[in-house]
Short mmCIF file of C-alpha atoms in Angstrom, two decimals:
data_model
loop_
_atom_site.label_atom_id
_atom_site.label_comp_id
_atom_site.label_asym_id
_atom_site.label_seq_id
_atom_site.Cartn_x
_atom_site.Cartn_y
_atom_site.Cartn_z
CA UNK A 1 148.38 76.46 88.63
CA UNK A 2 148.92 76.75 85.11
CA UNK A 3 151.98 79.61 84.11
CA UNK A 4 154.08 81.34 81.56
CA UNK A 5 157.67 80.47 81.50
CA UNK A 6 159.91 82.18 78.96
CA UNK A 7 162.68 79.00 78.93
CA UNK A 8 164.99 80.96 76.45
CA UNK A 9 164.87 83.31 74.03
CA UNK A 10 161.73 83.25 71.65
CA UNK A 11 160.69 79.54 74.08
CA UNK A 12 157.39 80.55 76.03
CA UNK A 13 155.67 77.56 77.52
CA UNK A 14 152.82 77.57 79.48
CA UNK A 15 153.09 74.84 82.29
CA UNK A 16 152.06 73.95 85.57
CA UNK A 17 153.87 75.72 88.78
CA UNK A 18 153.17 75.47 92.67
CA UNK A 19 150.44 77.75 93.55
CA UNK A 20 151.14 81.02 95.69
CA UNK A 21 150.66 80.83 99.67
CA UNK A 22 151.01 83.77 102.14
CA UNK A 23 154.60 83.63 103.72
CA UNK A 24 154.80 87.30 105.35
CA UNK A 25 151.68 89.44 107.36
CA UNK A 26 151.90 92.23 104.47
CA UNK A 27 151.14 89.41 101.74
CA UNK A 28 148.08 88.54 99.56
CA UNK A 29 147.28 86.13 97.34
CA UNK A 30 145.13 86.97 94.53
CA UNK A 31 143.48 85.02 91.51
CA UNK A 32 144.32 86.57 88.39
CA UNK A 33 141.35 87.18 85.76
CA UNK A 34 143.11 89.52 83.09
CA UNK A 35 146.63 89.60 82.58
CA UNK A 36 148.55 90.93 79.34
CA UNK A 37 151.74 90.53 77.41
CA UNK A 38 154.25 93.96 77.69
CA UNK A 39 156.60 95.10 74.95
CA UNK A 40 159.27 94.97 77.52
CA UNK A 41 158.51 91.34 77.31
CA UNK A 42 159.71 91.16 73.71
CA UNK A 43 163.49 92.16 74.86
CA UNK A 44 164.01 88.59 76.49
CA UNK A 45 161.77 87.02 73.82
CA UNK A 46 164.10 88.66 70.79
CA UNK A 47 166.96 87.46 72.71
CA UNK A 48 168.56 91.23 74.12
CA UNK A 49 168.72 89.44 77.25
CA UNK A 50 169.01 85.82 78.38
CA UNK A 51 165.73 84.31 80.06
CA UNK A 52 166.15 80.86 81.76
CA UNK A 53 163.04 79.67 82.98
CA UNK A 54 162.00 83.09 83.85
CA UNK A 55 158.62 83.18 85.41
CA UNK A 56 156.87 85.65 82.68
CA UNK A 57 154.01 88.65 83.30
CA UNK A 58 153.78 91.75 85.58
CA UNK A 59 150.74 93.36 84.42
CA UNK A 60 147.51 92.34 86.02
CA UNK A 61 144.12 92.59 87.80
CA UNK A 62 142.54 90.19 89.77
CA UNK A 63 140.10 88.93 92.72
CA UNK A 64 141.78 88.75 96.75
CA UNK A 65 141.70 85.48 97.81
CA UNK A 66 143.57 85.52 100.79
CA UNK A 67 145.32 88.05 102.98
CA UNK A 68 148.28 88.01 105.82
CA UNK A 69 147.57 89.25 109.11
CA UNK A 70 149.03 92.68 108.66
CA UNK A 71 146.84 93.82 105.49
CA UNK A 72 144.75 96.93 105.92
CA UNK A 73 143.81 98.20 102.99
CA UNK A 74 142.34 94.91 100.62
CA UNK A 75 140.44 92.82 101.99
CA UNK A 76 139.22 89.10 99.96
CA UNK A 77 137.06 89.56 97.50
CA UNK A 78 138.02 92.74 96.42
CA UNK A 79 138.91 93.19 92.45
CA UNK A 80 142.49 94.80 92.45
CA UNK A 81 144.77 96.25 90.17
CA UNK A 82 148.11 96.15 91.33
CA UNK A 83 151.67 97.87 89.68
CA UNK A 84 154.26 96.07 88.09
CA UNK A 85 156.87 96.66 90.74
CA UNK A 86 156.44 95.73 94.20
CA UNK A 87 156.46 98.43 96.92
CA UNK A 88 156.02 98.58 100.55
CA UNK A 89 154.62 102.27 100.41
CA UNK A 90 156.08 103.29 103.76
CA UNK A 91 159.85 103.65 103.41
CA UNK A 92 161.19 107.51 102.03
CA UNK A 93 161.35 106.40 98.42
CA UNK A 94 157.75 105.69 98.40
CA UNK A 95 156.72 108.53 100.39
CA UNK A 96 158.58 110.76 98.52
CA UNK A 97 156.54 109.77 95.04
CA UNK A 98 159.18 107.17 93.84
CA UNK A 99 157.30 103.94 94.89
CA UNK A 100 159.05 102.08 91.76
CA UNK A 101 162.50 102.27 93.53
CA UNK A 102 161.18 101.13 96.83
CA UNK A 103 163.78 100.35 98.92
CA UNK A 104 162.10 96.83 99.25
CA UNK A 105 161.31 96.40 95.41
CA UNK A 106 160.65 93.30 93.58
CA UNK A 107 160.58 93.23 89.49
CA UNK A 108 156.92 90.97 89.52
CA UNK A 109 158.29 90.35 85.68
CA UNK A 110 160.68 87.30 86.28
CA UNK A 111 160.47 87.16 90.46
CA UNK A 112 156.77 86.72 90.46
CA UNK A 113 155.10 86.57 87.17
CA UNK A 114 151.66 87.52 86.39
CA UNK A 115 150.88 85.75 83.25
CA UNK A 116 149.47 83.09 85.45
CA UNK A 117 146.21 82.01 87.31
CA UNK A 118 147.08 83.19 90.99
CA UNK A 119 150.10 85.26 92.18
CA UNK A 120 151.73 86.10 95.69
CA UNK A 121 151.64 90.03 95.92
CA UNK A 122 154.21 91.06 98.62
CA UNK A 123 153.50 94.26 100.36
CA UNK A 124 149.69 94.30 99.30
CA UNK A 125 149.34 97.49 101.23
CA UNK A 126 151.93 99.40 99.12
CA UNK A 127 151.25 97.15 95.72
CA UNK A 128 147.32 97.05 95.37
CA UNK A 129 144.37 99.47 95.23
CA UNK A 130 140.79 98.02 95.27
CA UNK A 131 138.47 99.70 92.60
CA UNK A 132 135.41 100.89 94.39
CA UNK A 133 132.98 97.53 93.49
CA UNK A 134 133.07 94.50 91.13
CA UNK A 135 134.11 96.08 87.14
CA UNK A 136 131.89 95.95 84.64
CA UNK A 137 133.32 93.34 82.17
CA UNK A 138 134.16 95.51 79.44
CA UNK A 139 136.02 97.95 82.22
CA UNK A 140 138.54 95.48 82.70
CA UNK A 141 140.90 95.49 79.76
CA UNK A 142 141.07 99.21 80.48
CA UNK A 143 142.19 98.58 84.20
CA UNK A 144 144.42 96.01 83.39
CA UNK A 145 146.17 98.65 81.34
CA UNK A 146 146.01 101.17 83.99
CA UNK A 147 148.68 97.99 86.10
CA UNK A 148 151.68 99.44 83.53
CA UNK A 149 151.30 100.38 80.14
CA UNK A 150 148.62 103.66 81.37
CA UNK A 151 150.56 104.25 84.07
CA UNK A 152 153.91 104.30 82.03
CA UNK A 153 152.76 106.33 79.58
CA UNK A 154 151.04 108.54 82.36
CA UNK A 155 154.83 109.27 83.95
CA UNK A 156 156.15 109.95 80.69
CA UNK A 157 154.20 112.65 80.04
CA UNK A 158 154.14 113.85 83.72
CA UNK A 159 157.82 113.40 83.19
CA UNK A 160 157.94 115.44 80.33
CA UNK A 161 155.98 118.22 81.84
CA UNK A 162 153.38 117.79 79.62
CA UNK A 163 150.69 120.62 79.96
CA UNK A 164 148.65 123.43 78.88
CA UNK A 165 150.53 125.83 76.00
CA UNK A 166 152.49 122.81 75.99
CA UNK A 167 153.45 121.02 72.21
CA UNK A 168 154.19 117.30 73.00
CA UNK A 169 156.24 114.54 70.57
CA UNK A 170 156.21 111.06 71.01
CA UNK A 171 158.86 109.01 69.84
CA UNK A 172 157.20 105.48 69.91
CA UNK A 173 153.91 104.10 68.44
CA UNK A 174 153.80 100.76 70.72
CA UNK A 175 150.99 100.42 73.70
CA UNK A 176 153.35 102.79 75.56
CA UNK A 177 153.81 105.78 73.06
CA UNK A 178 149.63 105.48 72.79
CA UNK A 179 149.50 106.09 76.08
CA UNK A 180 151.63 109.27 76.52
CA UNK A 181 149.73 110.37 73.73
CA UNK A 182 146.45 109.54 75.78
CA UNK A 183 148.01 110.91 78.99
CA UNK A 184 149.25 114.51 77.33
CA UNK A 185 145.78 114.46 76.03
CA UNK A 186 144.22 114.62 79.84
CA UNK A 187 147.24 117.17 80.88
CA UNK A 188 145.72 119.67 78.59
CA UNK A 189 148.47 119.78 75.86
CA UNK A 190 148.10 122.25 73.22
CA UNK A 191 149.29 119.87 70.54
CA UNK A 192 150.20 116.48 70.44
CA UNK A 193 152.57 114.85 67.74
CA UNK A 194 152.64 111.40 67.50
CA UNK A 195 155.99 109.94 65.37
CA UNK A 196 154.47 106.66 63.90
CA UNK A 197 154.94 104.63 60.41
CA UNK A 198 151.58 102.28 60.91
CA UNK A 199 148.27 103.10 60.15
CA UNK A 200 146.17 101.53 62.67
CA UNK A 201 148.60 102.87 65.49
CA UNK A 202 147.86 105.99 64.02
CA UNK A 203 144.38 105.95 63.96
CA UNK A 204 144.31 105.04 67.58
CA UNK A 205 146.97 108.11 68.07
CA UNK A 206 144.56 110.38 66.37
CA UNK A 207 141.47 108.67 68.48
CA UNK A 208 143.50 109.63 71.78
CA UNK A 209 144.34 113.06 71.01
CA UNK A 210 147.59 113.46 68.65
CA UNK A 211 147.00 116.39 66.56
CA UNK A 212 150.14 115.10 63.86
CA UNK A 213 151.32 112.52 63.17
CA UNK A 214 155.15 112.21 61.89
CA UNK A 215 156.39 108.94 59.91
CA UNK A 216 159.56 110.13 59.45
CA UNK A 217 162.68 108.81 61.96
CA UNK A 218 166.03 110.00 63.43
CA UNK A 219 167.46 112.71 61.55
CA UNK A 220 164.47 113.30 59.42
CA UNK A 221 162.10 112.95 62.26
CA UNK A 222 163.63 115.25 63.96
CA UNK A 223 163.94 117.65 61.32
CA UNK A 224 160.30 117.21 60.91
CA UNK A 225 159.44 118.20 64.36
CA UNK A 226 161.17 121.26 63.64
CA UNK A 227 159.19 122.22 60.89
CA UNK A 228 155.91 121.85 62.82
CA UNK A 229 157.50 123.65 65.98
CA UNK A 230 158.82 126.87 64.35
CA UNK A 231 162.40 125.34 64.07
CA UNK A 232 162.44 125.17 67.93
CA UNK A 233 161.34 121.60 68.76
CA UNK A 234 158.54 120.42 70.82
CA UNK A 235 158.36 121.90 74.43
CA UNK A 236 157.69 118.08 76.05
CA UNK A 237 159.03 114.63 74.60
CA UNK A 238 158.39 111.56 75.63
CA UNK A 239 160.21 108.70 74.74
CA UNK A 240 158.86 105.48 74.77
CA UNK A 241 161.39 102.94 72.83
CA UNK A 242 165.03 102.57 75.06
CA UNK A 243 167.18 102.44 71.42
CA UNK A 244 170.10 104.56 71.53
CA UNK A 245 168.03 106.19 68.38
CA UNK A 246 165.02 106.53 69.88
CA UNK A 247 166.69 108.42 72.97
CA UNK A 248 168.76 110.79 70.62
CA UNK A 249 165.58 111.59 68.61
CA UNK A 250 163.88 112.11 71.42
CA UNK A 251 166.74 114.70 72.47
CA UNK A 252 167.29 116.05 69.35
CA UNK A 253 163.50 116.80 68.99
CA UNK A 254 163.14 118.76 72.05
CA UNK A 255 163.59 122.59 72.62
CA UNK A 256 166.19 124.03 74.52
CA UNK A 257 164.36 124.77 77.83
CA UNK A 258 161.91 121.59 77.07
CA UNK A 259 161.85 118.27 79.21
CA UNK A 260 162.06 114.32 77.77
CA UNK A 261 160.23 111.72 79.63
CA UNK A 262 161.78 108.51 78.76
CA UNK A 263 160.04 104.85 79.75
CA UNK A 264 161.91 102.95 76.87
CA UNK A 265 163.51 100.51 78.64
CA UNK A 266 167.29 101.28 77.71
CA UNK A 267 169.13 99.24 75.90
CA UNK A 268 172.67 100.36 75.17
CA UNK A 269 172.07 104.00 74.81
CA UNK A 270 174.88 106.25 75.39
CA UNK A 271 174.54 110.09 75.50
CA UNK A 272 177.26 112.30 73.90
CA UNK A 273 177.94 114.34 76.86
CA UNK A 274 178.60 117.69 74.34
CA UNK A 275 175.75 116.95 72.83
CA UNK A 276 173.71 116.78 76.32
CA UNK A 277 174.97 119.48 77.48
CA UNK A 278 174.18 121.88 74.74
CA UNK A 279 171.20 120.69 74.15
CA UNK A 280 169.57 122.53 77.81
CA UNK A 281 166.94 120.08 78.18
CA UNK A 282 165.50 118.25 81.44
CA UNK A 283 165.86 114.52 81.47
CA UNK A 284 163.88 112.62 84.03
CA UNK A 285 162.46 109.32 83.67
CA UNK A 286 163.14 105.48 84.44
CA UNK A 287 160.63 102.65 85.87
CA UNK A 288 157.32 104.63 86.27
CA UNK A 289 155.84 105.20 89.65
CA UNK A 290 152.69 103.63 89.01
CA UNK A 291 151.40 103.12 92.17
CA UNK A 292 151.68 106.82 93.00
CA UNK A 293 149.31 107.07 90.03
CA UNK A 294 146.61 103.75 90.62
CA UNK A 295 143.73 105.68 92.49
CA UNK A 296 143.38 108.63 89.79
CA UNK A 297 143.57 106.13 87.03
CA UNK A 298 141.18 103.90 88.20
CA UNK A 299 138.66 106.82 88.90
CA UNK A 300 139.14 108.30 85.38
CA UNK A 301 138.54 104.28 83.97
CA UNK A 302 135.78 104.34 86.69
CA UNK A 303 134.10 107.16 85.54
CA UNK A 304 134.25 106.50 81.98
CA UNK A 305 136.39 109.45 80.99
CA UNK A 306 139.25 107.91 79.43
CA UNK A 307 139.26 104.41 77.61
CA UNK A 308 142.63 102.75 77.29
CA UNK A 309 141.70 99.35 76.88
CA UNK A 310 141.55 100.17 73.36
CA UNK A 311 145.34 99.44 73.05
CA UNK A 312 144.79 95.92 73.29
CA UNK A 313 144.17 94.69 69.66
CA UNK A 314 144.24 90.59 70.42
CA UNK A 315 142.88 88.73 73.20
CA UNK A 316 144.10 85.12 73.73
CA UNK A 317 143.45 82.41 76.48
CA UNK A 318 146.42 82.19 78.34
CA UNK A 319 146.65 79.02 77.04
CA UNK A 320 147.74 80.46 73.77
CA UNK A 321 150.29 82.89 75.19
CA UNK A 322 153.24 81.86 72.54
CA UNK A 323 150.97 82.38 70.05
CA UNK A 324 150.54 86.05 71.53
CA UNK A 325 154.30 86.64 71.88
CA UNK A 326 154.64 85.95 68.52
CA UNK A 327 152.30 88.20 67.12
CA UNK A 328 153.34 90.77 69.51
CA UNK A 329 156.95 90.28 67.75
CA UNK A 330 155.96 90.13 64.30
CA UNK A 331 154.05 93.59 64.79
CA UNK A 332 150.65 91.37 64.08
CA UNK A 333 149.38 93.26 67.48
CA UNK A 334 150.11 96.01 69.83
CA UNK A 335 149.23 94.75 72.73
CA UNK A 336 147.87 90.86 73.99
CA UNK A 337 145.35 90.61 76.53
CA UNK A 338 145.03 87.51 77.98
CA UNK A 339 142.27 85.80 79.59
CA UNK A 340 141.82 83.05 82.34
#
């Protein structure tokens, strides 16, 4: 089967690997139709960390081909959409809400990879949820975003506390930050600013549900929030970057009292411990849980109430997947969708 393999920093190839088989009962092997391109993927790809030969992807829908003897809850020929961590479902983590530190977890970025024609999900049970019949076509971008980028943007603002009465920031404009933006939206936020310096990011901010939108950053972003809070700071943050800068805005920009959802995946950030502790602000975030969050997604998608396939702004053949990296690094795209 034809795959994506990041061979080192800012080197994607798509080449020809060994396709999946079942090896354990609680396995399924599914044929990918939609897969996408993550800004986590970027990190490797800019050369923060050091790929070799990883096997690239972990956002994804697809069709069941084949099951292991021990899977109750797909069966083939269902259309999944699966989360970007593997998780057995069972175990206390999962049961507790926390299927993202599983105590069986698998990264599918690097492990599996999902930018790729058929994948071995482990734990199908745990990992997949069928949508309720075959998806319209134009449902599917919006499902394949529900596999990560919805649902990380979902825990962020869940994270965050987002609500009613509630005034929500967003530090972040990428696929991500949209999200939160889309998620506080649903969570019945009073007021929802978005902290972006590009215009068609901001549109689709606006088109989601930000009420501002903030182009200033750091120090004068935060001083900005400020303004538009009273001079208290926005009740829920979410922070969607992982830059020591992005975290400290994020903190900076939040009321005493408020919470900060971070997803950024961090990157060298370091908290001033004074700083932290003066600020009186709840901190809870880290890989989303977005298994804990498939079914609702999928019925919102499902019934047409929320729409965020819109985030994707290129679709490629998976062919062309460099090409998508690249304009996912150059800022020529949001988010790459692509298509087998």
């Amino acid at each position: 089967m034809r795959a994506v393999i990041m061979h080192a920093p800012g080197d994607v190839r798509v080449e020809e690997r060994e396709d999946p088989q079942i090896i354990d009962p609680t396995d399924a092997v599914i044929r990918i139709t939609a897969t996408c391109i993550c800004g986590s993927d970027l990190w490797p790809y800019r050369g923060y960390d050091q790929p070799d030969h990883q096997h690239m992807g972990h956002e994804y829908v697809g069709v069941v081909e084949e099951i292991g003897s021990a899977v109750e809850t797909v069966t083939v020929g269902d259309f999944v959409v699966g989360s970007f961590v593997i998780s057995c479902g069972v175990c206390e983590i999962c049961r507790e809400g926390h299927p993202s530190r599983c105590v069986h977890a698998v990264m599918v970025d690097g492990e599996i990879g999902t930018q790729a024609e058929r994948a071995r999900i482990p734990y199908a049970d745990g990992t997949l949820v069928a949508t309720p019949g075959p998806p319209a076509e134009d449902l599917v971008p919006s499902l394949l975003a529900a596999s990560d980028v919805l649902g990380t943007g979902w825990f962020a603002a869940d994270a965050a506390q987002a609500g009613p009465g509630r005034i929500v920031a967003v530090v972040g404009d990428g696929a991500v930050g949209l999200m939160g933006v889309l998620a506080a939206k649903q969570m019945g936020a009073e007021r929802i600013i978005a902290m972006s310096r590009h215009t068609d990011r901001q549109a689709l901010a606006r088109e989601y549900g930000a009420t501002d939108i903030v182009t200033e950053r750091g120090d004068e972003g935060v001083a900005r929030i400020r303004e538009l809070t009273g001079g208290l700071g926005a009740h829920s943050v979410i922070e969607a970057v992982g830059t020591q800068e992005s975290m400290m805005q994020a903190i900076r920009a939040t009321r005493p009292g408020g919470s900060v959802g971070f997803v950024g995946v961090s990157h060298d950030v370091q908290l001033p411990g004074d700083e932290l502790f003066f600020s009186a602000v709840h901190l809870h975030g880290g890989p989303a849980p977005v298994r804990r969050y498939l079914p609702e997604l999928i019925r919102l998608i499902w019934d047409r109430t929320i729409d965020p396939g819109k985030v994707f702004d290129l679709t490629l053949p998976l062919a062309e997947a460099a090409e998508g990296y690249r304009a996912m690094d150059e800022r020529r795209a949001t988010k790459v969708l692509l298509t087998l």
